[in-house]
Coordinates of C-alpha atoms and ligand atoms in Angstrom, one line a residue:
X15 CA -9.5 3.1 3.3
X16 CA -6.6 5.4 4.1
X17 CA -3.0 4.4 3.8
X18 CA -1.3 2.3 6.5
X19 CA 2.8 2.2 6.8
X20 CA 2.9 -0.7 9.2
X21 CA 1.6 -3.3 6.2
X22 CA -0.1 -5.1 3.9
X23 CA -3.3 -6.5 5.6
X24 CA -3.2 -10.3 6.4
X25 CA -5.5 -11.0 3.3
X26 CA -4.2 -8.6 0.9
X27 CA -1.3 -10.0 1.7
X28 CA -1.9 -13.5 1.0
X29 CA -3.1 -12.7 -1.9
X30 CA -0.5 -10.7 -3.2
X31 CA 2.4 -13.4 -2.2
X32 CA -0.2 -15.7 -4.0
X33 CA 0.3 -13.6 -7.2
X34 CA -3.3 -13.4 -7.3
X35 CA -4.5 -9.7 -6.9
X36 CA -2.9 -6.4 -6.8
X37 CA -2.6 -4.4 -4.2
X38 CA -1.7 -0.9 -5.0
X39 CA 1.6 -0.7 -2.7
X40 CA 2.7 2.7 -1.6
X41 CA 5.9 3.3 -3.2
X42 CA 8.1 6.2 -2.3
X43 CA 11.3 7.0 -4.5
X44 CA 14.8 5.3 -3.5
X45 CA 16.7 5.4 -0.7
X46 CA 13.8 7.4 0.7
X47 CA 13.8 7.2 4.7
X48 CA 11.0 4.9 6.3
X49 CA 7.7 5.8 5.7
X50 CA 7.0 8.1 9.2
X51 CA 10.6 9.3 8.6
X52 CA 9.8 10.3 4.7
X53 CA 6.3 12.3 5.8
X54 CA 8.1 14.5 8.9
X55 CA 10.7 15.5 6.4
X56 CA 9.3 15.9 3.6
X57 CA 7.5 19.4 2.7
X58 CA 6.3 18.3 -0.8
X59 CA 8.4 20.7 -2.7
X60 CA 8.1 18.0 -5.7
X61 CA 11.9 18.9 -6.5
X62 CA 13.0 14.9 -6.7
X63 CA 10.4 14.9 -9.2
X64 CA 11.3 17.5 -11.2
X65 CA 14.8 16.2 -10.8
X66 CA 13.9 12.7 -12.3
X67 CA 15.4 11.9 -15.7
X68 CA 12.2 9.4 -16.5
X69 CA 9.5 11.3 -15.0
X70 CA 8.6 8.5 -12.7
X71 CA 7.6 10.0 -9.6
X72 CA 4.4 11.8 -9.3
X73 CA 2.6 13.5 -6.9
X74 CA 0.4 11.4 -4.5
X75 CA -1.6 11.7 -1.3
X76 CA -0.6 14.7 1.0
X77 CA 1.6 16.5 -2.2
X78 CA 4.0 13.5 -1.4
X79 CA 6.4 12.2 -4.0
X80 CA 5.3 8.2 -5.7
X81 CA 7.0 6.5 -7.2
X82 CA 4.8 5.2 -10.3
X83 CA 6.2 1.9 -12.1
X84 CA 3.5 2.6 -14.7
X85 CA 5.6 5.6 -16.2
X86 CA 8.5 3.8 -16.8
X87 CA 11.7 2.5 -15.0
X88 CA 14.3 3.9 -11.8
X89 CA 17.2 4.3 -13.2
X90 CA 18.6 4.6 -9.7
X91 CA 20.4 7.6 -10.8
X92 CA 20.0 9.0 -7.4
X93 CA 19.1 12.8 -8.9
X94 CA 15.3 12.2 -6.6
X95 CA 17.7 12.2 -3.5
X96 CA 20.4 14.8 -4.3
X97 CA 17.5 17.5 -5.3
X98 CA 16.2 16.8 -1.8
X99 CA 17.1 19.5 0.5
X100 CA 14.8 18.4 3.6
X101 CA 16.6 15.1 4.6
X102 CA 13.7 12.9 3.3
X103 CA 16.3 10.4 2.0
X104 CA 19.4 8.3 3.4
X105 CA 22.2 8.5 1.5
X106 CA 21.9 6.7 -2.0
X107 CA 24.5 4.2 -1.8
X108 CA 23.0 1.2 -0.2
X109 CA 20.0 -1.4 -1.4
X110 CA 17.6 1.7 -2.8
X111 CA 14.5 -0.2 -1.7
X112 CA 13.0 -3.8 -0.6
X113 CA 11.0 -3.8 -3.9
X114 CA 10.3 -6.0 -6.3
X115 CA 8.3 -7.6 -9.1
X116 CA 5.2 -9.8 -8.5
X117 CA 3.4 -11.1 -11.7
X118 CA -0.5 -11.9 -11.7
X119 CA -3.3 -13.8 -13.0
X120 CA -4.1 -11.4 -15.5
X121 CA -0.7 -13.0 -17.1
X122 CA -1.2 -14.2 -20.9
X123 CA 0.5 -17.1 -20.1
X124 CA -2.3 -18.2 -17.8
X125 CA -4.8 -18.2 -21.2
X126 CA -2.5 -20.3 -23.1
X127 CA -0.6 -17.2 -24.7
X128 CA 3.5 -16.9 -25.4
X129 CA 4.6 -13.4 -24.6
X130 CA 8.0 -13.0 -23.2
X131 CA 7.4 -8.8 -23.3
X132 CA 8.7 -8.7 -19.4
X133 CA 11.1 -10.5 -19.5
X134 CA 12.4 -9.0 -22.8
X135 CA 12.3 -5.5 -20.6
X136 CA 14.3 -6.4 -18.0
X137 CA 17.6 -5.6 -17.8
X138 CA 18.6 -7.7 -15.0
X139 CA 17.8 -10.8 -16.5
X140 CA 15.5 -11.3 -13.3
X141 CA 12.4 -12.7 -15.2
X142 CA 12.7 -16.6 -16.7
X143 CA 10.5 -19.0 -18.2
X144 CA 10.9 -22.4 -17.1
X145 CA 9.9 -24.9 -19.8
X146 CA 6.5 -25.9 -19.0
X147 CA 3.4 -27.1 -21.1
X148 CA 1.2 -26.1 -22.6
X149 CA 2.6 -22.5 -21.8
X150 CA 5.8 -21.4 -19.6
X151 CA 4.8 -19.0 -17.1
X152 CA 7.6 -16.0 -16.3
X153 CA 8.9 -16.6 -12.7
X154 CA 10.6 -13.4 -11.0
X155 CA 14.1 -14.3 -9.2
X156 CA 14.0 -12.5 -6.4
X157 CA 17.0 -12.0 -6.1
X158 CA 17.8 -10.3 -9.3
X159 CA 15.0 -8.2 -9.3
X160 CA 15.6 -4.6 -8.3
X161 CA 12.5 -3.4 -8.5
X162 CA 12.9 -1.0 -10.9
X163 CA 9.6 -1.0 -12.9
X164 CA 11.0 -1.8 -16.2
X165 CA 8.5 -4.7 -17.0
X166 CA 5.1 -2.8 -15.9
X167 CA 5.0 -0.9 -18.8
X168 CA 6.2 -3.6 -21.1
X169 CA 3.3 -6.1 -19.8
X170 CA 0.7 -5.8 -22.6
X171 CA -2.3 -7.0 -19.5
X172 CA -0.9 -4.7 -16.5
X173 CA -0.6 -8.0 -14.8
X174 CA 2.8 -7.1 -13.3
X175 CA 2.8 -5.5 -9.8
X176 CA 5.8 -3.4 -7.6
X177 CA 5.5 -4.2 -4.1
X178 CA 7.5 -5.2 -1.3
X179 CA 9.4 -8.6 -0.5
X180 CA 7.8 -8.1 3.3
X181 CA 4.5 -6.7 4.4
X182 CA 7.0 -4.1 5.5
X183 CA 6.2 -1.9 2.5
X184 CA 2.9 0.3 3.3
X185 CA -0.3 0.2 0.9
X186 CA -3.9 1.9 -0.3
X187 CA -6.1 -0.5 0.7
Ligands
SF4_222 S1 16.9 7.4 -8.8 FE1 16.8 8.7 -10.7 S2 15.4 7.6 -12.1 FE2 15.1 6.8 -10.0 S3 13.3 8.0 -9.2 FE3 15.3 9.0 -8.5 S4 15.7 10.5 -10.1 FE4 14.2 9.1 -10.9
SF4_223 S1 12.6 17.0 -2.7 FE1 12.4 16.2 -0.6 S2 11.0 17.7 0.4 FE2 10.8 18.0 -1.8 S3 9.1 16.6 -2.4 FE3 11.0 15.4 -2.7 S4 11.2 14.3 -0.8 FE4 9.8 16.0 -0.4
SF4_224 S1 11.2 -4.8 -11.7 FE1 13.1 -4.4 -13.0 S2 14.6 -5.9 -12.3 FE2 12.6 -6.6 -11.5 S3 11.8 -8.0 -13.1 FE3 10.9 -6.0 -13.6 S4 12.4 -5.1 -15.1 FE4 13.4 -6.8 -14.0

């Protein structure tokens, strides 16, 4: 199924919210413009990418620039958006994205296992473990969490997902 910018369908949705399955969200660097915005300008010159400190955006569908939280974490340098010479981004001052983390079932906590490996890699201090038996399981504040990625790579079972807050953000279904 091809890539839709107006949402997350109603059950991939659910699920997702549910912290149950992982959609694979369509994530576009910071401060890029909306999605039908982003595509018009954007001639896939992949110079944000070559611009990007970390290496985290990649080249997806189209020659369009992803943002992959699997490579590592935004720094929110802005260097994607100042290399950008075809107005495919606002200007990076405001909120970069509506992103954040969403942790799954395929969490070791959920098989009786400590590991604090997220929330050890995150620099906001947006992931906390609420004492809980027989395991605490990590709880994302939302509204520490900038999305950044930094707990993906750190999660030893990929259980941790980057996704939108809304169904606002578009996904590969
Ligand atoms: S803001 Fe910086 S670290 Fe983040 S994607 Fe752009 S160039 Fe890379
Ligand atoms: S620098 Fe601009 S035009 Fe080039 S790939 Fe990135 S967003 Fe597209
Ligand atoms: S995405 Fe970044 S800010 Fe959010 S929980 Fe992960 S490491 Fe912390």
């Amino acid at each position: 199924m091809g890539r839709s910018r107006i949402g997350v369908p109603d059950r991939s949705r659910r699920a997702l919210l549910a912290g149950r399955a992982r959609a694979t969200p369509l994530l576009r660097p910071p401060w890029a413009r909306d999605e039908a915005g982003f595509t018009a300008a954007c001639t896939a010159c992949n110079a944000c990418a070559e611009a990007c400190p970390p290496a985290v955006l990649v080249r997806g569908g189209g020659g369009f620039p992803e943002f992959d939280p699997a490579r590592g974490e935004c720094t929110f340098c802005g260097d994607c958006a100042a290399a950008c010479g075809e107005g495919a981004f606002v200007a990076p001052t405001g909120r970069p994205w509506a992103l954040r983390a969403w942790i799954g079932d395929a969490c070791l906590a959920g098989a009786g296992v400590v590991c604090w490996s997220c929330r050890d890699a995150c620099g906001e201090s947006a992931i906390r473990f609420p004492p809980a038996l027989p395991v605490a399981r990590p709880q994302v504040a939302a509204d520490r969490c900038t999305g950044c990625g930094g707990c993906v790579g750190a999660c030893p079972t990929s259980a941790i997902t980057i996704a939108g807050a809304s169904a606002e953000v578009p996904v590969v279904a």
